[in-house]
């Protein structure tokens, strides 16, 4: 048993869905969440910048006593997971592998589509994860950067969103994938539009998989805390417009303890 | 005469269009350009964060000897111009007023539309500028945040872009504006699509107006340098993907001297 909090970070507030999933299973764990909203979005930044931001995020969580670091951001996991695992003595896990594992268990024809930010797709992180998990899948990646902005604009079922989705998803449909990984925290909000185009295939939203993986790993390492108070502390590097309203949509409950924090980089 | 460089900053590389406009008129002036690409975009960040970033940007330019500070970013001008003018001893001008002045000179029915980021539009900076310039116009603002992402994705004439533009611009068309201010560095790249919807009204791209205003002000204050070498130094807080290719599109010439710089904030 370890009474310290779990540390979770993301480039923004979308990673609060992972907090929600963890709480569904282990409501007593204390959680510190850090959203680097001052640098948001990560998906269009350089690899070097994201590594620098990710190290600063993890350092902050460790300085606050995190017993376990979770990278809820796909772009950050894509380029910084290995580096953080080497750099920190606490365990670090990311959002890529749990989703890949689930997709590998669902596909029948071995053709898995992955949609994400330009950075996530170009990094090849999913191909690497499938290989490391010994899953002989053909991974078809497609960068969908406009999905992020469309979700932030709240155009979840606007005709323009459907037109953008048709353009982005056409090559995956033509390639007859039978499983689609939603490789960005924002994309599950577009599930209805995506399903309208892709039809009755398998869909993987890694937040749920990551939530389950966190709980499993905590127990395995005897780091769990069944008697905690279930306190959630949310730190953001910027209080951007409507952050509370949008954050509560992802978290699924009221945001009580939230703070603005400066990490002193860039 | 003052042989020091002009300092120009923006949240990204779109402000290089202002560098281009200045060079057309005074090719001998030396220019230092700072693009805060690590925090890009500003339009979705908080007012406090943008003020903090803007101060750091101006401090950097002043530390490099800038004789005159130009804010090429609409979001930054909207919320930080007054603050920078009070804080720094070198003159500071922004991109809002030169555009407002031009729009005021063009409108016949006094109905001027302004499109920009959510922050620029919500700040009320254009209404304030028209008032300060004693231009009795009715200013109709419309936030068009998706335009930024569509330009960054390069979808300048995609059917989805036209659909987004129709949705955003409908209220301005219904209100029968006769002049439209493009209040964001990215928007002039969508001019063709915008014109298709809005038709034969007046359009104002403030980069040109700002370029002319810079040259006029330098001469008025005897800060001009007709015998400089015309050197352009470009500093970016992040080298994001394809920055050189996109930067040269805005600048209209090859980028020769460019550097990554850390400003030590957030």
Short mmCIF file of C-alpha atoms in Angstrom, two decimals, chain B:
data_model
loop_
_atom_site.label_atom_id
_atom_site.label_comp_id
_atom_site.label_asym_id
_atom_site.label_seq_id
_atom_site.Cartn_x
_atom_site.Cartn_y
_atom_site.Cartn_z
CA UNK B 1 18.40 58.26 -37.66
CA UNK B 2 18.73 55.16 -35.50
CA UNK B 3 20.66 52.14 -36.76
CA UNK B 4 19.09 49.67 -34.31
CA UNK B 5 16.67 47.05 -35.63
CA UNK B 6 12.87 47.17 -35.63
CA UNK B 7 11.43 44.47 -33.31
CA UNK B 8 8.32 42.59 -34.44
CA UNK B 9 6.62 39.78 -32.55
CA UNK B 10 3.73 37.40 -33.14
CA UNK B 11 2.43 34.21 -31.55
CA UNK B 12 3.68 32.32 -34.60
CA UNK B 13 5.11 32.87 -38.04
CA UNK B 14 2.08 34.54 -39.66
CA UNK B 15 3.47 37.92 -38.57
CA UNK B 16 6.26 37.50 -41.12
CA UNK B 17 3.79 39.05 -43.61
CA UNK B 18 4.32 42.32 -41.70
CA UNK B 19 8.09 41.93 -42.15
CA UNK B 20 7.45 41.47 -45.87
CA UNK B 21 5.32 44.65 -46.06
CA UNK B 22 7.91 46.73 -44.18
CA UNK B 23 10.69 45.49 -46.48
CA UNK B 24 8.73 46.45 -49.58
CA UNK B 25 8.90 50.10 -48.46
CA UNK B 26 12.17 50.30 -46.50
CA UNK B 27 14.39 47.39 -47.60
CA UNK B 28 17.40 48.70 -45.64
CA UNK B 29 15.91 48.52 -42.14
CA UNK B 30 17.26 45.70 -39.97
CA UNK B 31 14.48 43.63 -38.37
CA UNK B 32 14.40 41.18 -35.46
CA UNK B 33 11.35 38.95 -35.51
CA UNK B 34 10.20 36.81 -32.59
CA UNK B 35 7.53 34.11 -33.05
CA UNK B 36 6.31 32.53 -29.79
CA UNK B 37 5.60 29.20 -31.48
CA UNK B 38 5.91 27.27 -28.18
CA UNK B 39 2.73 28.95 -26.91
CA UNK B 40 0.91 29.16 -30.24
CA UNK B 41 -2.01 29.76 -30.67
CA UNK B 42 -2.66 32.77 -28.40
CA UNK B 43 -6.31 33.06 -29.46
CA UNK B 44 -7.46 30.26 -27.15
CA UNK B 45 -5.32 31.19 -24.11
CA UNK B 46 -6.31 33.39 -21.15
CA UNK B 47 -5.90 37.18 -21.14
CA UNK B 48 -3.42 36.87 -18.23
CA UNK B 49 -1.29 34.34 -20.11
CA UNK B 50 -1.19 36.45 -23.28
CA UNK B 51 -0.15 39.53 -21.31
CA UNK B 52 2.64 37.52 -19.66
CA UNK B 53 3.82 36.09 -23.01
CA UNK B 54 3.64 39.53 -24.67
CA UNK B 55 5.76 41.18 -21.98
CA UNK B 56 8.38 38.42 -22.30
CA UNK B 57 8.39 38.82 -26.10
CA UNK B 58 8.86 42.59 -25.91
CA UNK B 59 11.57 42.23 -23.24
CA UNK B 60 13.46 39.87 -25.53
CA UNK B 61 13.28 42.30 -28.47
CA UNK B 62 14.33 45.25 -26.30
CA UNK B 63 17.24 43.21 -24.90
CA UNK B 64 18.38 42.73 -28.52
CA UNK B 65 18.34 46.47 -29.12
CA UNK B 66 14.95 46.97 -30.79
CA UNK B 67 14.27 50.68 -31.34
CA UNK B 68 10.57 50.18 -31.96
CA UNK B 69 8.24 47.30 -31.02
CA UNK B 70 5.52 46.06 -33.36
CA UNK B 71 2.85 43.61 -32.21
CA UNK B 72 1.88 41.71 -35.35
CA UNK B 73 -0.45 39.39 -33.39
CA UNK B 74 -4.09 40.45 -33.21
CA UNK B 75 -4.81 38.57 -29.97
CA UNK B 76 -1.79 40.10 -28.26
CA UNK B 77 -2.59 43.61 -29.54
CA UNK B 78 -6.18 43.18 -28.29
CA UNK B 79 -5.21 42.62 -24.67
CA UNK B 80 -1.58 43.73 -24.18
CA UNK B 81 -0.89 46.82 -26.32
CA UNK B 82 -1.73 49.41 -23.60
CA UNK B 83 0.29 47.47 -21.03
CA UNK B 84 3.39 47.25 -23.24
CA UNK B 85 3.12 50.95 -24.15
CA UNK B 86 3.20 51.84 -20.44
CA UNK B 87 5.91 49.34 -19.54
CA UNK B 88 8.53 50.05 -22.22
CA UNK B 89 10.33 53.26 -23.11
CA UNK B 90 10.62 52.37 -26.81
CA UNK B 91 7.49 53.05 -28.89
CA UNK B 92 5.05 50.13 -29.24
CA UNK B 93 2.38 49.82 -31.93
CA UNK B 94 -0.11 47.07 -32.68
CA UNK B 95 -1.98 45.68 -35.66
CA UNK B 96 -5.52 46.71 -34.65
CA UNK B 97 -5.62 50.49 -35.19
CA UNK B 98 -4.04 50.71 -38.67
CA UNK B 99 -6.65 48.23 -39.91
CA UNK B 100 -9.51 50.06 -38.21
CA UNK B 101 -8.36 53.36 -39.75
CA UNK B 102 -8.34 51.84 -43.23
CA UNK B 103 -11.77 50.21 -42.74
CA UNK B 104 -13.19 53.52 -41.51
CA UNK B 105 -11.94 55.23 -44.68
CA UNK B 106 -13.51 52.59 -46.93
CA UNK B 107 -16.99 52.03 -45.49
CA UNK B 108 -19.96 53.90 -46.94
CA UNK B 109 -22.80 52.50 -44.87
CA UNK B 110 -20.76 52.53 -41.62
CA UNK B 111 -21.22 48.79 -41.09
CA UNK B 112 -17.84 47.12 -40.63
CA UNK B 113 -17.45 43.39 -40.00
CA UNK B 114 -14.46 42.07 -38.06
CA UNK B 115 -13.40 38.42 -38.04
CA UNK B 116 -10.70 37.10 -35.71
CA UNK B 117 -9.90 34.59 -32.97
CA UNK B 118 -12.34 34.18 -30.09
CA UNK B 119 -10.07 36.25 -27.87
CA UNK B 120 -9.67 39.15 -30.33
CA UNK B 121 -13.42 39.39 -30.89
CA UNK B 122 -14.39 39.01 -27.21
CA UNK B 123 -11.81 41.60 -26.13
CA UNK B 124 -13.75 44.42 -27.82
CA UNK B 125 -10.41 45.84 -29.04
CA UNK B 126 -11.81 46.83 -32.44
CA UNK B 127 -14.80 48.68 -30.97
CA UNK B 128 -12.31 50.56 -28.75
CA UNK B 129 -10.02 51.37 -31.71
CA UNK B 130 -12.90 52.77 -33.82
CA UNK B 131 -13.98 54.90 -30.87
CA UNK B 132 -10.47 56.24 -30.21
CA UNK B 133 -10.12 57.06 -33.91
CA UNK B 134 -13.49 58.90 -33.81
CA UNK B 135 -14.88 56.64 -36.52
CA UNK B 136 -18.64 56.33 -35.99
CA UNK B 137 -18.90 52.80 -37.37
CA UNK B 138 -21.11 49.94 -36.31
CA UNK B 139 -18.63 47.12 -35.64
CA UNK B 140 -19.94 43.58 -36.10
CA UNK B 141 -17.49 41.04 -34.71
CA UNK B 142 -17.52 37.31 -35.43
CA UNK B 143 -15.05 34.84 -33.92
CA UNK B 144 -13.80 32.34 -36.55
CA UNK B 145 -11.40 30.06 -34.64
CA UNK B 146 -11.59 27.19 -37.15
CA UNK B 147 -10.14 29.42 -39.89
CA UNK B 148 -6.77 29.22 -38.11
CA UNK B 149 -6.70 25.40 -38.14
CA UNK B 150 -7.98 25.19 -41.72
CA UNK B 151 -5.15 27.45 -42.91
CA UNK B 152 -2.61 25.43 -40.89
CA UNK B 153 -3.97 22.24 -42.47
CA UNK B 154 -3.57 23.91 -45.88
CA UNK B 155 -7.24 23.41 -46.80
CA UNK B 156 -7.52 26.82 -48.45
CA UNK B 157 -10.17 25.78 -50.97
CA UNK B 158 -11.58 22.56 -49.50
CA UNK B 159 -15.39 22.24 -49.58
CA UNK B 160 -15.33 21.95 -45.75
CA UNK B 161 -13.60 25.33 -45.56
CA UNK B 162 -16.36 26.87 -47.66
CA UNK B 163 -19.01 25.31 -45.40
CA UNK B 164 -17.26 26.61 -42.28
CA UNK B 165 -16.95 30.07 -43.86
CA UNK B 166 -20.64 30.09 -44.84
CA UNK B 167 -21.60 29.30 -41.24
CA UNK B 168 -19.29 31.93 -39.73
CA UNK B 169 -19.97 34.71 -42.24
CA UNK B 170 -23.76 34.38 -42.57
CA UNK B 171 -24.60 36.86 -39.77
CA UNK B 172 -22.23 39.45 -41.28
CA UNK B 173 -23.79 39.00 -44.72
CA UNK B 174 -27.30 39.20 -43.25
CA UNK B 175 -26.31 42.44 -41.51
CA UNK B 176 -25.18 43.91 -44.86
CA UNK B 177 -21.70 45.03 -43.84
CA UNK B 178 -19.87 46.80 -46.69
CA UNK B 179 -16.35 46.37 -45.28
CA UNK B 180 -14.69 43.32 -43.73
CA UNK B 181 -11.58 43.48 -41.55
CA UNK B 182 -9.53 40.26 -41.56
CA UNK B 183 -8.40 40.40 -37.94
CA UNK B 184 -5.97 37.48 -37.79
CA UNK B 185 -2.63 36.86 -39.53
CA UNK B 186 -3.90 33.59 -41.04
CA UNK B 187 -7.13 34.85 -42.59
CA UNK B 188 -5.83 36.59 -45.74
CA UNK B 189 -4.90 33.10 -47.02
CA UNK B 190 -8.66 32.35 -47.11
CA UNK B 191 -9.46 35.51 -49.07
CA UNK B 192 -10.76 33.65 -52.15
CA UNK B 193 -13.22 31.57 -50.12
CA UNK B 194 -14.30 34.60 -48.09
CA UNK B 195 -14.86 36.68 -51.25
CA UNK B 196 -16.94 33.89 -52.80
CA UNK B 197 -19.36 34.21 -49.88
CA UNK B 198 -19.25 37.94 -49.11
CA UNK B 199 -19.02 39.23 -52.69
CA UNK B 200 -17.99 42.71 -53.80
CA UNK B 201 -17.50 44.48 -50.48
CA UNK B 202 -14.28 46.12 -49.19
CA UNK B 203 -11.66 43.91 -47.56
CA UNK B 204 -8.94 45.06 -45.17
CA UNK B 205 -5.82 43.00 -44.47
CA UNK B 206 -4.10 45.01 -41.74
CA UNK B 207 -0.58 43.68 -42.47
CA UNK B 208 -0.21 46.17 -45.32
CA UNK B 209 -1.64 49.01 -43.24
CA UNK B 210 0.62 48.11 -40.34
CA UNK B 211 3.66 48.01 -42.64
CA UNK B 212 2.91 51.53 -43.87
CA UNK B 213 2.19 52.75 -40.31
CA UNK B 214 5.56 51.43 -39.07
CA UNK B 215 7.44 53.29 -41.80
CA UNK B 216 5.52 56.55 -41.19
CA UNK B 217 6.07 56.39 -37.43
CA UNK B 218 9.80 55.63 -37.78
CA UNK B 219 10.25 58.73 -39.96
CA UNK B 220 8.12 60.93 -37.68
CA UNK B 221 10.25 59.96 -34.70
CA UNK B 222 13.48 60.15 -36.64
CA UNK B 223 14.15 56.47 -35.90
CA UNK B 224 14.55 55.38 -39.52
CA UNK B 225 17.73 53.88 -40.95
CA UNK B 226 18.00 54.36 -44.71
CA UNK B 227 21.54 52.99 -44.73
CA UNK B 228 21.07 49.70 -42.87
CA UNK B 229 22.01 46.31 -44.30
CA UNK B 230 18.42 45.00 -44.36
CA UNK B 231 19.31 42.01 -42.18
CA UNK B 232 16.39 39.92 -40.90
CA UNK B 233 16.93 37.77 -37.78
CA UNK B 234 14.13 35.37 -36.93
CA UNK B 235 13.82 33.89 -33.43
CA UNK B 236 11.24 31.19 -32.64
CA UNK B 237 10.44 29.64 -29.24
CA UNK B 238 9.83 26.32 -31.00
CA UNK B 239 10.79 24.89 -34.38
CA UNK B 240 7.43 23.31 -35.14
CA UNK B 241 6.86 21.07 -38.15
CA UNK B 242 7.49 22.70 -41.56
CA UNK B 243 8.13 26.08 -39.90
CA UNK B 244 10.67 27.06 -42.57
CA UNK B 245 8.46 26.18 -45.51
CA UNK B 246 5.41 27.93 -44.00
CA UNK B 247 7.51 30.87 -42.78
CA UNK B 248 8.89 31.50 -46.26
CA UNK B 249 5.35 31.49 -47.64
CA UNK B 250 4.50 34.38 -45.28
CA UNK B 251 7.85 36.16 -45.65
CA UNK B 252 7.98 35.88 -49.44
CA UNK B 253 11.74 35.21 -49.46
CA UNK B 254 14.15 32.58 -48.06
CA UNK B 255 14.60 32.52 -44.26
CA UNK B 256 18.35 32.80 -43.70
CA UNK B 257 19.09 33.72 -40.06
CA UNK B 258 16.79 31.79 -37.76
CA UNK B 259 17.31 30.61 -34.20
CA UNK B 260 15.43 28.80 -31.47
CA UNK B 261 15.22 30.76 -28.23
CA UNK B 262 13.87 30.07 -24.71
CA UNK B 263 12.28 33.00 -22.93
CA UNK B 264 12.15 31.37 -19.51
CA UNK B 265 8.45 31.77 -18.79
CA UNK B 266 5.66 29.31 -17.88
#
